[in-house]
Coordinates of C-alpha atoms and ligand atoms in Angstrom, one line a residue:
M22 CA -1.6 -93.6 58.5
P23 CA 0.2 -95.7 56.2
K24 CA -1.6 -97.3 52.8
H25 CA -0.2 -100.4 51.6
G26 CA -3.0 -101.6 50.1
S27 CA -4.7 -100.1 46.4
E28 CA -7.8 -98.3 46.5
S29 CA -9.0 -99.6 42.9
F30 CA -9.1 -103.2 41.0
F31 CA -8.0 -103.3 37.8
V32 CA -9.3 -106.5 36.9
L33 CA -8.5 -108.7 34.0
G34 CA -11.8 -108.7 31.4
E35 CA -13.8 -106.5 34.2
G36 CA -11.9 -103.3 33.9
L37 CA -11.4 -100.9 36.8
L38 CA -13.6 -101.7 39.8
A39 CA -13.4 -99.0 42.1
E40 CA -15.7 -96.3 43.4
T41 CA -12.4 -93.6 42.6
R42 CA -10.0 -93.8 40.5
G43 CA -6.9 -93.6 43.1
G44 CA -4.7 -96.6 43.6
R45 CA -1.7 -97.3 42.4
A46 CA -0.1 -94.0 40.7
R47 CA 0.7 -93.6 37.3
T48 CA 4.2 -94.0 37.0
L49 CA 5.5 -94.0 33.5
G50 CA 4.8 -91.1 30.5
A51 CA 1.6 -91.4 29.1
A52 CA 2.6 -93.5 26.1
A53 CA 4.1 -96.5 27.8
E54 CA 1.0 -96.5 30.4
A55 CA -1.3 -97.0 27.8
Q56 CA 0.9 -100.2 26.6
V57 CA 0.1 -101.9 29.5
A58 CA -3.0 -102.3 32.1
P59 CA -2.3 -101.2 35.9
F60 CA -1.9 -104.2 38.1
R61 CA -3.3 -106.6 37.2
F62 CA -5.4 -108.5 39.2
S63 CA -8.4 -111.4 38.5
R64 CA -10.8 -113.2 39.6
M65 CA -10.3 -116.6 41.0
G66 CA -14.4 -117.5 41.6
P67 CA -17.6 -116.2 40.9
K68 CA -19.3 -112.7 41.1
G69 CA -20.5 -112.0 44.4
A70 CA -22.7 -109.7 42.3
D71 CA -26.4 -110.0 44.5
R72 CA -25.1 -111.0 47.6
Q73 CA -23.4 -107.9 49.4
L74 CA -24.5 -106.8 52.9
S75 CA -25.6 -103.2 53.0
E76 CA -22.8 -101.2 54.6
A77 CA -24.7 -100.6 57.8
N78 CA -24.7 -104.0 58.2
L79 CA -20.3 -103.8 57.2
K80 CA -20.5 -101.2 59.4
R81 CA -21.8 -103.8 62.5
L82 CA -19.5 -106.9 61.8
G83 CA -16.5 -104.3 61.0
N84 CA -17.2 -103.3 64.6
A85 CA -17.6 -106.7 66.0
M86 CA -14.6 -107.4 64.9
V87 CA -12.5 -105.3 66.2
G88 CA -11.8 -105.0 70.2
P89 CA -9.3 -105.7 73.2
D90 CA -6.2 -108.4 72.5
G91 CA -7.6 -112.1 71.9
P92 CA -5.3 -114.7 72.2
A93 CA -1.6 -114.8 71.3
A94 CA -0.7 -117.4 69.1
R95 CA 2.5 -119.3 68.8
V96 CA 3.7 -117.8 65.6
P97 CA 6.6 -115.7 66.1
A98 CA 5.3 -111.9 65.5
G99 CA 7.9 -111.0 63.7
F100 CA 6.0 -113.4 61.2
T101 CA 3.3 -110.5 60.8
Y102 CA 5.4 -108.0 59.7
L103 CA 7.2 -110.2 57.1
G104 CA 4.1 -110.9 55.6
Q105 CA 3.5 -107.1 55.3
F106 CA 7.5 -107.8 53.1
I107 CA 5.9 -110.2 51.3
D108 CA 2.7 -108.3 50.4
H109 CA 4.5 -105.3 48.8
D110 CA 6.7 -107.8 47.3
L111 CA 3.7 -109.4 45.3
T112 CA 1.8 -106.1 44.6
F113 CA 5.1 -103.7 44.6
D114 CA 4.3 -101.9 40.8
Q115 CA 8.0 -101.5 39.2
T116 CA 6.8 -99.6 36.3
D117 CA 8.3 -96.7 37.6
K118 CA 11.7 -98.0 37.7
M119 CA 12.0 -98.1 34.5
L120 CA 12.7 -95.6 32.4
G121 CA 9.7 -94.9 30.1
E122 CA 11.3 -95.4 27.2
N123 CA 12.3 -98.4 24.9
V124 CA 10.3 -100.6 27.6
S125 CA 9.1 -103.5 26.0
P126 CA 5.3 -104.6 26.5
A127 CA 6.5 -108.0 28.1
R128 CA 8.7 -106.2 30.6
L129 CA 5.9 -104.0 31.5
L130 CA 3.3 -107.0 32.4
Q131 CA 6.0 -108.2 34.8
G132 CA 6.2 -105.2 36.2
R133 CA 3.1 -104.7 37.3
S134 CA 2.5 -108.9 37.7
P135 CA 2.6 -110.2 41.2
S136 CA 5.4 -112.1 41.5
L137 CA 8.5 -112.9 44.6
D138 CA 11.6 -111.4 42.5
L139 CA 12.4 -109.2 45.5
D140 CA 11.8 -106.2 43.0
S141 CA 11.0 -104.2 46.2
L142 CA 14.3 -104.8 47.3
Y143 CA 16.4 -105.0 44.3
G144 CA 14.2 -101.8 42.1
A145 CA 15.0 -103.3 38.2
G146 CA 18.7 -103.4 38.7
P147 CA 22.1 -101.5 39.4
S148 CA 22.2 -101.4 35.9
D149 CA 18.9 -99.1 35.7
P150 CA 19.5 -95.9 36.1
A151 CA 16.5 -95.4 38.1
S152 CA 17.5 -97.9 40.5
A153 CA 21.4 -97.3 40.8
I154 CA 20.9 -95.3 44.0
F155 CA 20.2 -98.1 46.1
Y156 CA 23.3 -99.4 45.8
E157 CA 27.0 -99.6 46.2
S158 CA 29.7 -97.7 44.1
D159 CA 30.3 -101.5 42.9
G160 CA 27.2 -101.7 41.6
I161 CA 27.0 -104.9 43.5
H162 CA 25.9 -104.6 47.2
L163 CA 22.5 -102.6 48.3
K164 CA 23.0 -99.7 50.6
M165 CA 22.5 -99.7 54.2
G166 CA 22.0 -97.0 57.0
K167 CA 23.2 -95.5 59.7
T168 CA 21.5 -94.9 63.2
V169 CA 21.8 -91.5 65.6
R170 CA 22.9 -91.1 68.2
I171 CA 20.6 -91.1 71.4
G172 CA 21.7 -90.9 74.8
G173 CA 24.3 -93.8 75.7
D174 CA 23.4 -95.6 72.6
R175 CA 25.8 -94.4 70.2
A176 CA 25.3 -93.9 66.1
M177 CA 25.8 -97.7 64.6
E178 CA 26.1 -98.4 60.7
G179 CA 24.0 -101.2 58.8
F180 CA 21.5 -100.5 61.5
D181 CA 19.0 -98.2 59.4
L182 CA 17.4 -98.1 56.2
P183 CA 19.1 -95.9 53.6
R184 CA 18.5 -92.1 54.0
G185 CA 19.7 -88.7 52.9
A186 CA 19.1 -88.3 49.5
G187 CA 16.9 -84.7 49.0
S188 CA 16.4 -81.6 50.2
S189 CA 13.9 -80.9 52.8
A190 CA 13.3 -82.5 55.9
A191 CA 11.1 -85.2 55.0
A192 CA 13.1 -85.8 51.6
R193 CA 16.3 -86.4 53.5
R194 CA 14.0 -88.5 56.2
A195 CA 12.6 -90.9 53.3
A196 CA 13.9 -94.4 53.3
I197 CA 16.4 -94.7 49.7
I198 CA 14.8 -98.2 48.7
P199 CA 12.7 -99.0 46.0
D200 CA 9.2 -99.7 47.9
P201 CA 8.6 -96.5 49.9
R202 CA 5.6 -98.8 51.7
N203 CA 8.5 -100.9 53.5
D204 CA 9.1 -97.7 55.5
E205 CA 5.8 -97.4 57.0
N206 CA 6.1 -99.4 60.1
L207 CA 9.3 -100.0 62.1
A208 CA 9.2 -103.4 62.1
V209 CA 8.7 -104.2 58.1
A210 CA 11.7 -101.6 57.9
Q211 CA 13.3 -103.5 60.0
T212 CA 12.6 -106.7 58.2
H213 CA 13.8 -104.7 55.0
L214 CA 17.0 -103.6 56.1
A215 CA 17.7 -107.7 57.1
L216 CA 16.9 -108.9 54.0
I217 CA 19.7 -105.7 52.5
R218 CA 22.2 -107.8 54.6
F219 CA 21.4 -111.3 53.6
H220 CA 22.2 -110.1 50.2
N221 CA 25.2 -108.3 50.6
R222 CA 26.1 -110.8 52.9
V223 CA 25.2 -114.3 50.5
V224 CA 27.6 -111.7 47.6
D225 CA 30.4 -111.9 50.0
S226 CA 30.5 -115.6 50.2
L227 CA 30.2 -116.0 46.2
P228 CA 34.1 -117.4 45.1
G229 CA 36.3 -115.1 43.7
S230 CA 36.5 -116.4 40.7
V231 CA 32.5 -115.6 39.7
P232 CA 33.5 -112.5 37.5
D233 CA 32.2 -108.8 38.2
G234 CA 29.7 -108.8 35.4
Q235 CA 28.3 -111.8 37.2
R236 CA 28.3 -111.5 40.7
F237 CA 25.2 -109.3 40.9
A238 CA 23.3 -111.8 39.2
R239 CA 24.1 -114.6 40.5
A240 CA 23.9 -113.0 44.1
R241 CA 20.1 -112.1 43.7
R242 CA 19.3 -115.8 42.0
L243 CA 20.1 -116.9 45.3
V244 CA 18.7 -115.0 47.4
T245 CA 15.6 -114.9 46.0
K246 CA 15.6 -118.8 45.5
H247 CA 16.4 -119.0 49.6
Y248 CA 13.5 -116.4 50.2
Q249 CA 11.3 -117.7 48.2
W250 CA 12.0 -121.5 49.9
M251 CA 11.8 -120.2 53.5
I252 CA 8.2 -119.0 52.9
K253 CA 7.3 -122.3 51.3
T254 CA 8.8 -124.1 54.2
D255 CA 8.2 -121.6 57.3
Y256 CA 6.2 -119.1 56.4
L257 CA 3.3 -120.8 54.7
P258 CA 2.5 -123.8 57.1
R259 CA 2.5 -120.9 59.8
I260 CA -0.4 -119.3 58.5
C261 CA -1.6 -122.0 56.8
A262 CA -2.7 -125.4 57.1
P263 CA 0.4 -127.7 56.2
G264 CA -0.9 -130.5 54.4
V265 CA -2.4 -127.8 51.9
V266 CA 0.9 -126.0 51.4
N267 CA 2.1 -129.7 50.8
D268 CA -0.5 -130.5 48.3
V269 CA -0.7 -127.8 46.1
F270 CA 3.5 -127.5 45.7
T271 CA 3.5 -131.4 45.6
N272 CA -0.1 -131.9 43.1
G273 CA -0.6 -128.3 41.4
R274 CA -3.1 -125.7 41.8
K275 CA -6.9 -126.9 40.8
A276 CA -8.6 -123.4 40.7
F277 CA -6.1 -120.9 40.1
E278 CA -4.9 -120.1 36.7
V279 CA -5.1 -124.0 35.7
G280 CA -3.0 -125.3 33.2
A281 CA -1.2 -121.1 33.0
A282 CA 2.3 -121.6 30.9
P283 CA 4.7 -121.7 33.5
N284 CA 6.5 -118.6 32.7
A285 CA 3.7 -116.2 31.7
M286 CA 2.3 -113.5 33.6
P287 CA 0.7 -114.4 36.9
T288 CA -2.0 -112.2 38.0
M289 CA -3.6 -111.5 41.4
P290 CA -7.1 -112.2 42.5
I291 CA -8.8 -110.3 44.2
E292 CA -9.9 -112.9 46.2
F293 CA -6.5 -113.1 48.0
S294 CA -6.2 -109.2 48.1
V295 CA -9.1 -108.3 49.5
A296 CA -9.5 -110.9 51.3
A297 CA -7.4 -113.8 52.2
F298 CA -4.1 -112.3 52.4
R299 CA -5.4 -110.0 54.8
L300 CA -4.6 -112.1 57.5
G301 CA -1.8 -110.2 58.0
H302 CA -4.4 -107.5 59.7
S303 CA -5.7 -109.7 63.1
M304 CA -2.4 -110.6 63.5
I305 CA -0.8 -107.1 64.3
R306 CA 0.2 -106.7 68.4
S307 CA -1.3 -103.2 69.9
A308 CA 2.0 -103.5 70.9
Y309 CA 5.3 -104.9 71.8
N310 CA 8.4 -106.0 74.2
W311 CA 10.5 -104.0 71.2
N312 CA 14.0 -104.0 72.9
A313 CA 15.5 -103.2 75.9
R314 CA 14.4 -99.6 76.0
F315 CA 11.3 -100.5 75.3
D316 CA 10.8 -103.5 77.3
N317 CA 7.2 -104.6 78.3
G318 CA 4.6 -103.3 75.3
A319 CA 6.3 -100.4 75.1
G320 CA 7.0 -100.4 71.6
T321 CA 3.3 -99.7 70.8
L322 CA 2.2 -99.6 67.1
D323 CA 1.7 -96.2 67.1
L324 CA 5.9 -95.8 68.4
L325 CA 6.6 -98.3 65.1
F326 CA 4.5 -95.9 63.5
E327 CA 6.2 -93.0 64.3
F328 CA 9.6 -94.6 64.0
A329 CA 9.4 -95.0 60.5
A330 CA 9.7 -92.3 57.6
L331 CA 6.6 -93.1 55.3
N332 CA 4.3 -91.7 57.6
G333 CA 5.9 -91.2 61.2
T334 CA 9.0 -88.5 61.3
L335 CA 11.4 -91.0 63.5
G336 CA 10.8 -89.1 65.9
G337 CA 11.5 -85.8 64.4
S338 CA 15.3 -87.2 63.4
Q339 CA 16.1 -87.6 59.8
R340 CA 17.3 -91.7 60.5
L341 CA 16.0 -94.2 63.0
P342 CA 17.9 -93.3 66.9
S343 CA 20.1 -96.0 68.1
N344 CA 17.6 -96.9 71.0
W345 CA 15.0 -98.3 68.8
I346 CA 17.1 -101.0 66.2
A347 CA 15.0 -104.0 66.7
D348 CA 16.3 -107.0 68.8
F349 CA 15.3 -109.8 66.7
R350 CA 15.4 -112.5 69.4
R351 CA 12.3 -111.0 70.7
L352 CA 11.1 -111.4 67.0
Y353 CA 11.8 -115.2 65.9
D354 CA 12.8 -118.0 67.9
F355 CA 15.8 -119.4 67.4
S356 CA 15.8 -122.0 69.4
E357 CA 14.5 -123.7 66.5
A358 CA 18.0 -123.5 64.9
N359 CA 19.5 -124.8 68.5
K360 CA 20.6 -121.5 69.6
P361 CA 19.7 -120.9 73.0
N362 CA 22.4 -117.9 73.6
L363 CA 20.3 -116.2 70.9
T364 CA 16.9 -116.9 72.8
V365 CA 15.0 -114.6 75.6
P366 CA 12.4 -115.1 78.3
E367 CA 9.0 -116.4 77.2
A368 CA 8.2 -112.9 79.1
K369 CA 10.3 -110.9 76.2
F370 CA 9.4 -112.7 73.5
N371 CA 6.3 -111.6 71.4
R372 CA 4.1 -113.7 70.0
A373 CA 1.6 -112.4 66.8
M374 CA -2.5 -112.5 67.6
R375 CA -4.3 -115.8 67.0
I376 CA -5.0 -115.0 63.3
D377 CA -8.9 -115.3 64.0
T378 CA -11.9 -112.4 63.7
S379 CA -10.6 -110.6 66.1
L380 CA -8.8 -107.5 65.7
A381 CA -6.5 -105.3 68.1
N382 CA -8.0 -102.6 69.1
P383 CA -5.6 -99.4 67.1
L384 CA -6.9 -100.9 64.0
K385 CA -10.4 -99.5 64.8
D386 CA -8.8 -96.1 64.1
L387 CA -6.3 -95.7 62.2
P388 CA -5.6 -92.2 62.2
G389 CA -5.3 -90.4 59.2
F390 CA -8.8 -91.8 57.7
P391 CA -12.7 -90.0 58.0
Q392 CA -13.4 -91.3 61.3
N393 CA -16.4 -93.7 59.4
E394 CA -13.9 -95.1 57.0
A395 CA -11.0 -95.5 59.7
N396 CA -11.6 -99.3 61.1
L397 CA -9.6 -101.4 59.0
A398 CA -12.3 -104.1 59.3
F399 CA -15.0 -102.3 57.6
R400 CA -12.4 -101.1 54.9
N401 CA -11.5 -104.8 54.4
L402 CA -15.4 -105.4 54.4
V403 CA -16.6 -102.6 52.4
R404 CA -13.5 -102.9 50.1
A405 CA -14.9 -106.7 49.0
R406 CA -18.3 -105.3 48.3
M407 CA -16.8 -102.2 46.1
V408 CA -15.7 -105.9 44.2
K409 CA -18.4 -108.4 44.4
L410 CA -16.6 -110.4 45.9
A411 CA -17.4 -114.0 46.0
T412 CA -19.4 -115.0 49.6
G413 CA -17.3 -117.9 51.8
Q414 CA -20.0 -119.9 50.4
Q415 CA -20.1 -119.1 46.9
M416 CA -16.1 -120.2 47.2
T417 CA -17.0 -123.4 49.1
R418 CA -19.2 -124.4 46.3
F419 CA -16.8 -123.1 43.4
L420 CA -13.7 -124.8 44.7
K421 CA -15.5 -127.9 45.6
S422 CA -16.0 -128.0 42.2
K423 CA -12.6 -127.8 41.3
G424 CA -12.4 -130.9 42.9
V425 CA -10.9 -129.1 46.1
Q426 CA -11.8 -131.3 49.2
L427 CA -13.3 -129.0 52.1
T428 CA -15.6 -128.8 54.6
A429 CA -17.7 -126.1 54.7
L430 CA -18.4 -124.2 58.1
T431 CA -21.4 -125.0 59.9
H432 CA -23.5 -122.3 60.6
A433 CA -23.8 -122.1 64.3
Q434 CA -19.4 -122.0 63.7
L435 CA -19.9 -119.2 61.6
R436 CA -22.0 -117.4 64.2
D437 CA -20.2 -118.8 67.9
G438 CA -16.9 -118.8 66.5
R439 CA -13.5 -119.7 69.2
S440 CA -13.2 -117.0 71.2
G441 CA -12.8 -114.6 68.0
A442 CA -15.6 -111.7 67.1
D443 CA -18.6 -111.7 69.1
L444 CA -21.3 -111.2 67.2
G445 CA -23.8 -111.0 69.8
A446 CA -24.3 -106.8 68.9
L447 CA -25.7 -107.1 65.3
T448 CA -29.6 -107.8 65.4
Q449 CA -30.8 -111.3 64.7
Q450 CA -31.7 -109.6 61.1
Q451 CA -28.2 -108.5 60.4
R452 CA -26.6 -111.6 61.9
A453 CA -28.9 -113.6 59.7
A454 CA -27.6 -111.9 56.8
V455 CA -23.7 -111.8 57.7
L456 CA -24.5 -115.7 58.2
K457 CA -26.5 -116.6 54.8
N458 CA -23.9 -114.4 53.1
T459 CA -20.7 -114.2 54.6
P460 CA -18.0 -112.0 53.8
L461 CA -15.1 -114.3 52.1
W462 CA -11.9 -112.1 55.0
F463 CA -14.8 -113.5 57.7
Y464 CA -15.7 -116.8 56.7
L465 CA -12.0 -117.4 56.3
L466 CA -10.5 -115.3 59.6
R467 CA -13.8 -118.2 61.2
E468 CA -12.2 -120.9 59.4
A469 CA -8.6 -120.4 61.4
E470 CA -10.2 -119.8 64.3
F471 CA -11.6 -124.2 64.3
N472 CA -8.0 -124.6 63.2
A473 CA -6.0 -123.1 65.9
G474 CA -5.1 -120.2 64.0
R475 CA -4.0 -120.9 60.2
L476 CA -6.3 -121.2 57.7
K477 CA -7.8 -124.1 56.3
G478 CA -9.9 -124.7 54.1
V479 CA -11.2 -122.3 51.3
G480 CA -8.4 -119.7 53.0
A481 CA -5.5 -122.2 53.0
R482 CA -6.5 -122.9 49.3
I483 CA -6.8 -119.1 47.9
V484 CA -3.5 -118.1 49.7
A485 CA -1.6 -121.4 48.6
E486 CA -2.5 -121.2 45.1
T487 CA -2.0 -117.8 45.0
F488 CA 1.4 -118.2 46.4
H489 CA 2.1 -121.3 44.4
R490 CA 1.2 -119.7 40.6
A491 CA 3.7 -116.2 42.3
M492 CA 6.5 -118.5 42.6
E493 CA 6.4 -120.5 39.3
G494 CA 6.2 -117.3 37.7
S495 CA 9.0 -115.4 38.4
Q496 CA 12.1 -115.4 37.3
A497 CA 14.0 -117.1 39.6
S498 CA 11.5 -120.1 40.6
I499 CA 12.3 -122.4 42.8
V500 CA 8.9 -124.1 41.7
R501 CA 10.0 -124.0 37.9
D502 CA 13.6 -125.1 39.7
P503 CA 12.1 -128.7 41.5
S504 CA 15.9 -129.9 42.0
W505 CA 17.3 -126.7 43.5
R506 CA 18.1 -127.2 47.3
P507 CA 19.2 -124.3 49.4
E508 CA 22.7 -124.2 50.8
F509 CA 22.8 -121.3 53.4
G510 CA 20.9 -123.5 55.8
P511 CA 21.9 -125.9 58.0
N512 CA 21.5 -128.9 55.7
R513 CA 20.3 -128.9 52.2
N514 CA 16.4 -128.9 52.9
T515 CA 16.1 -126.3 55.6
F516 CA 16.1 -123.0 55.0
R517 CA 13.9 -120.5 57.9
M518 CA 13.4 -117.3 58.6
V519 CA 15.8 -117.6 61.9
D520 CA 18.7 -119.1 58.8
L521 CA 18.4 -116.1 57.2
L522 CA 18.8 -113.8 59.3
L523 CA 21.3 -115.8 60.9
F524 CA 23.4 -116.2 57.8
A525 CA 22.5 -112.1 57.8
F526 CA 23.5 -111.2 61.0
E527 CA 26.2 -113.6 61.0
G528 CA 24.8 -115.0 63.8
K529 CA 26.2 -112.5 66.4
K530 CA 24.0 -111.9 69.3
K531 CA 25.7 -108.7 68.9
L532 CA 24.0 -108.2 65.5
L533 CA 21.2 -109.1 66.6
A534 CA 20.2 -107.7 69.2
P535 CA 22.7 -104.9 69.8
L536 CA 21.2 -103.7 72.5
G537 CA 21.7 -106.7 74.4
Ligands
LIG17 C1 0.7 -102.6 60.5 C2 -0.3 -103.1 59.6 C3 -0.8 -103.0 59.2 C4 -1.8 -101.5 58.3 C5 -1.5 -100.3 60.0 C6 -2.5 -102.3 57.3 C7 -3.5 -101.2 56.6 C8 -4.3 -101.5 56.0 C9 -4.7 -101.0 55.8 C10 -5.3 -99.2 55.2 C11 -5.1 -101.3 53.8 C12 -6.1 -100.8 52.5 C13 -7.6 -101.1 53.1 C14 -8.6 -100.4 51.8 O1 -8.7 -99.8 52.2 O2 -8.8 -101.7 51.5 C15 -4.4 -102.3 53.7 C16 -4.7 -103.7 52.7 C17 -4.3 -105.3 53.2 N1 -3.1 -105.4 53.7 FE1 -2.4 -103.8 55.9 N2 -1.6 -103.1 57.2 C18 -1.2 -103.8 58.0 C19 -0.4 -105.3 58.1 C20 -1.1 -106.2 57.3 C21 -0.4 -107.0 57.3 C22 0.7 -107.5 58.0 C23 -0.7 -108.0 56.3 C24 -0.2 -109.3 55.3 C25 0.5 -110.0 55.9 C26 -1.3 -107.0 55.4 C27 -1.8 -107.6 54.7 C28 -3.0 -106.4 53.5 C29 -3.4 -106.8 52.3 C30 -2.9 -108.4 51.5 C31 -3.8 -105.5 51.6 C32 -4.7 -105.5 50.1 C33 -3.3 -105.2 48.8 C34 -3.3 -105.0 48.1 O3 -4.3 -103.7 48.0 O4 -2.9 -105.1 47.5 N3 -1.9 -105.4 55.9 N4 -3.4 -102.7 54.9

């Protein structure tokens, strides 16, 4: 089963917090590795040293959190996998794309710091020998791949990730992209492809007067800033209380790396990585109306994994079979951009599951893990225990002490939730333990339950501040360049995911939904 999380957390000032040394692989020669820590995690709030629940309690709680699909949300399902793509961008360790020689410590640090620079798309850029393979021979456009014909669905250029390098069947199947985690399931893979197309279209839109030597850098800056704008104005307000996002982006941070030099290297708070941003797990559906061929729930989560190459086999093929090409009209709502001709009936549309304390059934049994460790909810909870993460109550107190205004959940709210996980199967003692020292992830998902499936309070603060800092510390940054405005949307203030897709796919139905 795909693993897109770390197994070890190098927390600045604390060292390696984990039971295993696993985690992200060492990517450089020993000498270069020694110069810099692994990916830079930090702790935003206090330690929850004596507040951790026993594994037995976490097991009960984890079981209570996974079950039949609960209520869906209004959020289009594409945003689930956009979230996964963003997570990979934030946590991408770029150092294996650096050659290990003559790499300055600053560059090493940057490669292992969270940023929203799209290095998961660009690697270290076309002039870096280890990354040149991702680019066309002009060194400016990114490569795309061709699907393989199946039945009446012909092979189509530009609808799969590039593949085909290497000698073994598995190596030829692997996507030629900087971050292989973006080929972990078909939904995130097609999201990556949309970003490749977006970059290529931006390159083509540059005026001819831009000299060859500057075209790539110019395009990358434009792409990155549009992407950040879309995250800030479209993605974040869908998953987080918009008031909190606005407050943080207007008035600055109160709790995380306050006063850091804007372009100093950011770190990734474990409260975000081990708890808050795992919110995406509750958005996953067990099945999708994927496209005209795999309709009415036939696009199951299992098949989305099979039709990617990190752990799947593309159905035994070397490239994506054409009948699996995404129908983006079913994943994003183009009526937001006044394109009624690019919409599908509600019954065909996919909405994400509500962000809440319940996860879809298949996540109870992740293949590839020992049976008693295969429940994703349990894994998240136990990971938090491992790093002694602060509890929901501790983070509430901590954030309040930093001047953040928020209302703590009441005992009854935490216990009963609103159509989320039912704690009825826990013994009274177990329930009391959970309600006293509530694991942060559970706490912030409960908060979302009382906010129609959007993070608020503690969860919203952690997510908004972490994103703000990651954008601030990125090489191209809309936070450090507040007068910047998008140019590829309908007006100078608007650039949403639907605008990105419209630009990338030329606004054409035959590209956004080639199977009809
Ligand atoms: C398609 C479905 C997905 C599956 C099967 C999946 C599975 C996993 C697994 C197995 C882990 C490691 C758990 C552990 O042992 O600690 C993990 C970590 C994580 N996941 Fe997911 N995930 C999915 C989608 C998402 C989405 C949509 C988001 C966010 C929007 C997300 C955010 C995270 C984060 C933030 C981590 C920790 C990352 C890190 O350690 O750096 N995941 N996921």
